[in-house]
């Protein structure tokens, strides 16, 4: 990994395109940051203490938002994304990702692949889209809390069968396991608007 960019104190926007080098970017001193990185390298990116927008490319990237309400996007790779303190939006993209929301009311999207997710403290929403629910790939949520957190399935159809098995901790859609949770929870699944978007709570 190349430490090409580090410890910026005055630049609010860094954009790197067509870069196959692994970049090491630290923006802790900024009040907010926008980092957009495209390329195949394995990048290490740390945001600032307020709002950060960070997007990375094809490598196995490590992203941390620190403070603020951040929007953090991984790409096609096995990424690790940490939101930190604040109401963050995390999207892993393709690959087998690790997503950690931290403190705050976070929205966490694993994307394609077998992802591991943790919301941390706060009321978190875990969102799953029909096109990302690939057969044989089961995502794991480490700390789902009934009455506080929410699982949302988008576009799976109003006639879908969404079930949680408290003996195994598995959530299935039409008989296919898609999520692993703690065992023994008492969860309900509803498509309240009859529009094919289900919620598990």
PDB file of C-alpha atoms in Angstrom:
ATOM      1  CA  UNK A   1       0.000   0.000   0.000  1.00  0.00           C
ATOM      2  CA  UNK A   2       1.363   3.422  -0.944  1.00  0.00           C
ATOM      3  CA  UNK A   3       0.968   6.380   1.419  1.00  0.00           C
ATOM      4  CA  UNK A   4       0.346   8.786  -1.423  1.00  0.00           C
ATOM      5  CA  UNK A   5      -2.166  10.984   0.341  1.00  0.00           C
ATOM      6  CA  UNK A   6      -2.244  11.478   4.089  1.00  0.00           C
ATOM      7  CA  UNK A   7      -3.245  13.878   6.846  1.00  0.00           C
ATOM      8  CA  UNK A   8      -5.016  16.485   4.732  1.00  0.00           C
ATOM      9  CA  UNK A   9      -5.988  19.596   6.678  1.00  0.00           C
ATOM     10  CA  UNK A  10      -7.385  21.969   4.070  1.00  0.00           C
ATOM     11  CA  UNK A  11      -8.650  19.973   1.068  1.00  0.00           C
ATOM     12  CA  UNK A  12     -12.359  19.000   1.161  1.00  0.00           C
ATOM     13  CA  UNK A  13     -12.351  16.889  -2.038  1.00  0.00           C
ATOM     14  CA  UNK A  14      -9.931  14.186  -3.130  1.00  0.00           C
ATOM     15  CA  UNK A  15     -10.734  12.307  -6.334  1.00  0.00           C
ATOM     16  CA  UNK A  16      -8.494   9.588  -7.726  1.00  0.00           C
ATOM     17  CA  UNK A  17      -9.509   7.840 -10.957  1.00  0.00           C
ATOM     18  CA  UNK A  18      -7.878   4.956 -12.808  1.00  0.00           C
ATOM     19  CA  UNK A  19      -5.472   4.348  -9.938  1.00  0.00           C
ATOM     20  CA  UNK A  20      -4.377   0.750  -9.365  1.00  0.00           C
ATOM     21  CA  UNK A  21      -2.150   1.683  -6.430  1.00  0.00           C
ATOM     22  CA  UNK A  22      -3.271   1.053  -2.877  1.00  0.00           C
ATOM     23  CA  UNK A  23      -3.845   4.443  -1.283  1.00  0.00           C
ATOM     24  CA  UNK A  24      -3.446   5.444   2.356  1.00  0.00           C
ATOM     25  CA  UNK A  25      -5.622   8.501   3.051  1.00  0.00           C
ATOM     26  CA  UNK A  26      -6.163  10.087   6.453  1.00  0.00           C
ATOM     27  CA  UNK A  27      -8.394  13.148   6.775  1.00  0.00           C
ATOM     28  CA  UNK A  28      -8.836  13.314  10.532  1.00  0.00           C
ATOM     29  CA  UNK A  29      -8.156  17.045  10.731  1.00  0.00           C
ATOM     30  CA  UNK A  30     -10.868  17.980   8.250  1.00  0.00           C
ATOM     31  CA  UNK A  31     -14.322  18.914   9.400  1.00  0.00           C
ATOM     32  CA  UNK A  32     -15.679  16.974   6.415  1.00  0.00           C
ATOM     33  CA  UNK A  33     -14.223  14.983   3.517  1.00  0.00           C
ATOM     34  CA  UNK A  34     -15.144  13.736   0.070  1.00  0.00           C
ATOM     35  CA  UNK A  35     -12.887  10.904  -1.106  1.00  0.00           C
ATOM     36  CA  UNK A  36     -13.731   9.185  -4.410  1.00  0.00           C
ATOM     37  CA  UNK A  37     -11.253   6.501  -5.418  1.00  0.00           C
ATOM     38  CA  UNK A  38     -11.437   4.290  -8.501  1.00  0.00           C
ATOM     39  CA  UNK A  39      -9.012   1.511  -9.307  1.00  0.00           C
ATOM     40  CA  UNK A  40      -7.876  -1.977  -8.314  1.00  0.00           C
ATOM     41  CA  UNK A  41      -5.704  -1.150  -5.313  1.00  0.00           C
ATOM     42  CA  UNK A  42      -6.398  -2.040  -1.677  1.00  0.00           C
ATOM     43  CA  UNK A  43      -7.135   1.333  -0.108  1.00  0.00           C
ATOM     44  CA  UNK A  44      -7.086   2.522   3.513  1.00  0.00           C
ATOM     45  CA  UNK A  45      -9.241   5.613   3.998  1.00  0.00           C
ATOM     46  CA  UNK A  46     -10.124   7.440   7.223  1.00  0.00           C
ATOM     47  CA  UNK A  47     -12.564  10.344   7.217  1.00  0.00           C
ATOM     48  CA  UNK A  48     -12.987  13.307   9.534  1.00  0.00           C
ATOM     49  CA  UNK A  49     -15.022  14.381  12.520  1.00  0.00           C
ATOM     50  CA  UNK A  50     -18.103  15.539  10.606  1.00  0.00           C
ATOM     51  CA  UNK A  51     -19.765  14.475   7.331  1.00  0.00           C
ATOM     52  CA  UNK A  52     -17.707  12.213   5.069  1.00  0.00           C
ATOM     53  CA  UNK A  53     -18.523  10.830   1.637  1.00  0.00           C
ATOM     54  CA  UNK A  54     -16.124   8.026   0.796  1.00  0.00           C
ATOM     55  CA  UNK A  55     -16.329   5.747  -2.247  1.00  0.00           C
ATOM     56  CA  UNK A  56     -13.706   3.167  -3.124  1.00  0.00           C
ATOM     57  CA  UNK A  57     -13.090   0.911  -6.103  1.00  0.00           C
ATOM     58  CA  UNK A  58     -12.263  -2.708  -6.865  1.00  0.00           C
ATOM     59  CA  UNK A  59      -9.754  -3.647  -4.175  1.00  0.00           C
ATOM     60  CA  UNK A  60     -10.155  -5.010  -0.654  1.00  0.00           C
ATOM     61  CA  UNK A  61     -10.553  -1.654   1.038  1.00  0.00           C
ATOM     62  CA  UNK A  62     -10.618  -0.475   4.645  1.00  0.00           C
ATOM     63  CA  UNK A  63     -12.827   2.581   5.276  1.00  0.00           C
ATOM     64  CA  UNK A  64     -13.571   4.434   8.517  1.00  0.00           C
ATOM     65  CA  UNK A  65     -15.848   7.440   8.853  1.00  0.00           C
ATOM     66  CA  UNK A  66     -15.067   8.453  12.462  1.00  0.00           C
ATOM     67  CA  UNK A  67     -17.446  11.243  13.613  1.00  0.00           C
ATOM     68  CA  UNK A  68     -20.378  12.751  11.739  1.00  0.00           C
ATOM     69  CA  UNK A  69     -23.217  11.341   9.652  1.00  0.00           C
ATOM     70  CA  UNK A  70     -21.188   9.604   6.966  1.00  0.00           C
ATOM     71  CA  UNK A  71     -21.951   7.939   3.630  1.00  0.00           C
ATOM     72  CA  UNK A  72     -19.460   5.152   3.010  1.00  0.00           C
ATOM     73  CA  UNK A  73     -19.404   2.939  -0.085  1.00  0.00           C
ATOM     74  CA  UNK A  74     -17.221  -0.057  -0.817  1.00  0.00           C
ATOM     75  CA  UNK A  75     -16.783  -1.479  -4.298  1.00  0.00           C
ATOM     76  CA  UNK A  76     -16.141  -4.887  -5.822  1.00  0.00           C
ATOM     77  CA  UNK A  77     -13.883  -6.395  -3.194  1.00  0.00           C
ATOM     78  CA  UNK A  78     -13.896  -7.754   0.335  1.00  0.00           C
ATOM     79  CA  UNK A  79     -14.124  -4.462   2.186  1.00  0.00           C
ATOM     80  CA  UNK A  80     -14.182  -3.471   5.851  1.00  0.00           C
ATOM     81  CA  UNK A  81     -16.291  -0.375   6.550  1.00  0.00           C
ATOM     82  CA  UNK A  82     -16.699   1.329   9.937  1.00  0.00           C
ATOM     83  CA  UNK A  83     -19.119   4.178  10.457  1.00  0.00           C
ATOM     84  CA  UNK A  84     -18.048   5.429  13.879  1.00  0.00           C
ATOM     85  CA  UNK A  85     -20.133   7.915  15.867  1.00  0.00           C
ATOM     86  CA  UNK A  86     -23.118   9.347  13.969  1.00  0.00           C
ATOM     87  CA  UNK A  87     -26.079   8.284  11.852  1.00  0.00           C
ATOM     88  CA  UNK A  88     -24.164   6.599   9.056  1.00  0.00           C
ATOM     89  CA  UNK A  89     -25.010   4.974   5.722  1.00  0.00           C
ATOM     90  CA  UNK A  90     -22.813   1.989   4.869  1.00  0.00           C
ATOM     91  CA  UNK A  91     -22.953   0.090   1.572  1.00  0.00           C
ATOM     92  CA  UNK A  92     -20.533  -2.756   1.033  1.00  0.00           C
ATOM     93  CA  UNK A  93     -21.124  -3.268  -2.686  1.00  0.00           C
ATOM     94  CA  UNK A  94     -19.959  -6.581  -4.139  1.00  0.00           C
ATOM     95  CA  UNK A  95     -17.752  -8.973  -2.213  1.00  0.00           C
ATOM     96  CA  UNK A  96     -17.722 -10.517   1.250  1.00  0.00           C
ATOM     97  CA  UNK A  97     -17.677  -7.400   3.383  1.00  0.00           C
ATOM     98  CA  UNK A  98     -17.542  -6.480   7.071  1.00  0.00           C
ATOM     99  CA  UNK A  99     -19.731  -3.494   7.967  1.00  0.00           C
ATOM    100  CA  UNK A 100     -19.770  -1.954  11.453  1.00  0.00           C
ATOM    101  CA  UNK A 101     -22.135   0.924  12.073  1.00  0.00           C
ATOM    102  CA  UNK A 102     -20.920   2.015  15.501  1.00  0.00           C
ATOM    103  CA  UNK A 103     -22.874   4.409  17.708  1.00  0.00           C
ATOM    104  CA  UNK A 104     -25.868   6.096  16.069  1.00  0.00           C
ATOM    105  CA  UNK A 105     -28.905   5.195  13.971  1.00  0.00           C
ATOM    106  CA  UNK A 106     -27.281   3.600  10.944  1.00  0.00           C
ATOM    107  CA  UNK A 107     -28.442   2.192   7.614  1.00  0.00           C
ATOM    108  CA  UNK A 108     -26.364  -0.818   6.600  1.00  0.00           C
ATOM    109  CA  UNK A 109     -26.469  -2.499   3.187  1.00  0.00           C
ATOM    110  CA  UNK A 110     -24.244  -5.481   2.595  1.00  0.00           C
ATOM    111  CA  UNK A 111     -24.819  -5.770  -1.150  1.00  0.00           C
ATOM    112  CA  UNK A 112     -23.785  -8.918  -2.967  1.00  0.00           C
ATOM    113  CA  UNK A 113     -21.685 -11.534  -1.224  1.00  0.00           C
ATOM    114  CA  UNK A 114     -21.698 -13.133   2.214  1.00  0.00           C
ATOM    115  CA  UNK A 115     -21.380 -10.133   4.508  1.00  0.00           C
ATOM    116  CA  UNK A 116     -20.943  -9.683   8.251  1.00  0.00           C
ATOM    117  CA  UNK A 117     -22.780  -6.729   9.777  1.00  0.00           C
ATOM    118  CA  UNK A 118     -22.971  -5.030  13.151  1.00  0.00           C
ATOM    119  CA  UNK A 119     -25.145  -2.027  13.856  1.00  0.00           C
ATOM    120  CA  UNK A 120     -23.693  -1.127  17.232  1.00  0.00           C
ATOM    121  CA  UNK A 121     -25.534   1.189  19.614  1.00  0.00           C
ATOM    122  CA  UNK A 122     -28.645   2.888  18.235  1.00  0.00           C
ATOM    123  CA  UNK A 123     -31.682   1.990  16.137  1.00  0.00           C
ATOM    124  CA  UNK A 124     -30.231   0.480  12.987  1.00  0.00           C
ATOM    125  CA  UNK A 125     -31.772  -0.576   9.682  1.00  0.00           C
ATOM    126  CA  UNK A 126     -30.314  -3.479   7.722  1.00  0.00           C
ATOM    127  CA  UNK A 127     -31.459  -3.300   4.098  1.00  0.00           C
ATOM    128  CA  UNK A 128     -31.408  -6.106   1.546  1.00  0.00           C
ATOM    129  CA  UNK A 129     -32.340  -5.847  -2.131  1.00  0.00           C
ATOM    130  CA  UNK A 130     -33.799  -8.742  -4.096  1.00  0.00           C
ATOM    131  CA  UNK A 131     -31.030  -8.668  -6.708  1.00  0.00           C
ATOM    132  CA  UNK A 132     -28.362  -9.071  -4.006  1.00  0.00           C
ATOM    133  CA  UNK A 133     -29.862 -12.146  -2.340  1.00  0.00           C
ATOM    134  CA  UNK A 134     -27.818 -14.791  -4.167  1.00  0.00           C
ATOM    135  CA  UNK A 135     -28.472 -18.452  -3.476  1.00  0.00           C
ATOM    136  CA  UNK A 136     -25.957 -19.958  -1.070  1.00  0.00           C
ATOM    137  CA  UNK A 137     -24.684 -16.647   0.300  1.00  0.00           C
ATOM    138  CA  UNK A 138     -25.911 -15.997   3.838  1.00  0.00           C
ATOM    139  CA  UNK A 139     -25.262 -12.661   5.527  1.00  0.00           C
ATOM    140  CA  UNK A 140     -24.683 -12.520   9.276  1.00  0.00           C
ATOM    141  CA  UNK A 141     -25.975  -9.793  11.596  1.00  0.00           C
ATOM    142  CA  UNK A 142     -24.093  -9.966  14.882  1.00  0.00           C
ATOM    143  CA  UNK A 143     -26.196  -7.768  17.149  1.00  0.00           C
ATOM    144  CA  UNK A 144     -29.792  -7.445  15.947  1.00  0.00           C
ATOM    145  CA  UNK A 145     -31.935  -6.117  18.812  1.00  0.00           C
ATOM    146  CA  UNK A 146     -35.686  -6.675  18.747  1.00  0.00           C
ATOM    147  CA  UNK A 147     -37.656  -3.498  19.374  1.00  0.00           C
ATOM    148  CA  UNK A 148     -34.735  -1.330  18.320  1.00  0.00           C
ATOM    149  CA  UNK A 149     -33.371  -2.554  14.982  1.00  0.00           C
ATOM    150  CA  UNK A 150     -35.136  -3.333  11.715  1.00  0.00           C
ATOM    151  CA  UNK A 151     -34.448  -5.634   8.768  1.00  0.00           C
ATOM    152  CA  UNK A 152     -35.892  -4.464   5.468  1.00  0.00           C
ATOM    153  CA  UNK A 153     -36.176  -6.517   2.271  1.00  0.00           C
ATOM    154  CA  UNK A 154     -36.802  -4.489  -0.881  1.00  0.00           C
ATOM    155  CA  UNK A 155     -38.366  -5.806  -4.068  1.00  0.00           C
ATOM    156  CA  UNK A 156     -38.842  -9.448  -3.072  1.00  0.00           C
ATOM    157  CA  UNK A 157     -42.552  -9.477  -3.928  1.00  0.00           C
ATOM    158  CA  UNK A 158     -45.750  -9.225  -1.942  1.00  0.00           C
ATOM    159  CA  UNK A 159     -46.319 -12.986  -2.288  1.00  0.00           C
ATOM    160  CA  UNK A 160     -42.942 -13.908  -0.777  1.00  0.00           C
ATOM    161  CA  UNK A 161     -42.690 -16.042   2.347  1.00  0.00           C
ATOM    162  CA  UNK A 162     -40.359 -14.459   4.900  1.00  0.00           C
ATOM    163  CA  UNK A 163     -39.626 -16.562   7.971  1.00  0.00           C
ATOM    164  CA  UNK A 164     -37.323 -16.482  10.977  1.00  0.00           C
ATOM    165  CA  UNK A 165     -36.477 -19.818  12.622  1.00  0.00           C
ATOM    166  CA  UNK A 166     -35.724 -19.163  16.280  1.00  0.00           C
ATOM    167  CA  UNK A 167     -34.116 -22.600  16.700  1.00  0.00           C
ATOM    168  CA  UNK A 168     -31.449 -21.943  14.062  1.00  0.00           C
ATOM    169  CA  UNK A 169     -31.423 -18.141  13.925  1.00  0.00           C
ATOM    170  CA  UNK A 170     -31.801 -18.252  10.132  1.00  0.00           C
ATOM    171  CA  UNK A 171     -34.027 -15.922   8.119  1.00  0.00           C
ATOM    172  CA  UNK A 172     -35.332 -17.407   4.880  1.00  0.00           C
ATOM    173  CA  UNK A 173     -37.180 -16.087   1.850  1.00  0.00           C
ATOM    174  CA  UNK A 174     -39.254 -18.697   0.047  1.00  0.00           C
ATOM    175  CA  UNK A 175     -37.266 -21.421   1.796  1.00  0.00           C
ATOM    176  CA  UNK A 176     -33.813 -20.004   0.975  1.00  0.00           C
ATOM    177  CA  UNK A 177     -31.655 -18.941   3.925  1.00  0.00           C
ATOM    178  CA  UNK A 178     -30.436 -15.372   3.468  1.00  0.00           C
ATOM    179  CA  UNK A 179     -29.509 -14.062   6.948  1.00  0.00           C
ATOM    180  CA  UNK A 180     -28.125 -15.531  10.159  1.00  0.00           C
ATOM    181  CA  UNK A 181     -29.191 -13.904  13.459  1.00  0.00           C
ATOM    182  CA  UNK A 182     -29.058 -14.817  17.117  1.00  0.00           C
ATOM    183  CA  UNK A 183     -31.287 -17.727  18.063  1.00  0.00           C
ATOM    184  CA  UNK A 184     -34.407 -17.442  20.201  1.00  0.00           C
ATOM    185  CA  UNK A 185     -35.711 -14.056  19.047  1.00  0.00           C
ATOM    186  CA  UNK A 186     -39.431 -13.404  18.685  1.00  0.00           C
ATOM    187  CA  UNK A 187     -39.621 -11.632  15.338  1.00  0.00           C
ATOM    188  CA  UNK A 188     -42.464 -10.663  13.046  1.00  0.00           C
ATOM    189  CA  UNK A 189     -42.363 -10.274   9.256  1.00  0.00           C
ATOM    190  CA  UNK A 190     -44.796  -7.984   7.432  1.00  0.00           C
ATOM    191  CA  UNK A 191     -45.317  -6.390   4.044  1.00  0.00           C
ATOM    192  CA  UNK A 192     -47.415  -3.614   5.535  1.00  0.00           C
ATOM    193  CA  UNK A 193     -47.972  -1.688   2.291  1.00  0.00           C
ATOM    194  CA  UNK A 194     -48.391  -4.804   0.129  1.00  0.00           C
ATOM    195  CA  UNK A 195     -45.723  -3.481  -2.240  1.00  0.00           C
ATOM    196  CA  UNK A 196     -43.177  -6.289  -2.045  1.00  0.00           C
ATOM    197  CA  UNK A 197     -41.001  -4.561   0.562  1.00  0.00           C
ATOM    198  CA  UNK A 198     -40.948  -6.610   3.751  1.00  0.00           C
ATOM    199  CA  UNK A 199     -39.844  -5.694   7.246  1.00  0.00           C
ATOM    200  CA  UNK A 200     -38.630  -8.028   9.970  1.00  0.00           C
ATOM    201  CA  UNK A 201     -38.790  -6.667  13.500  1.00  0.00           C
TER     202      UNK A 201
END
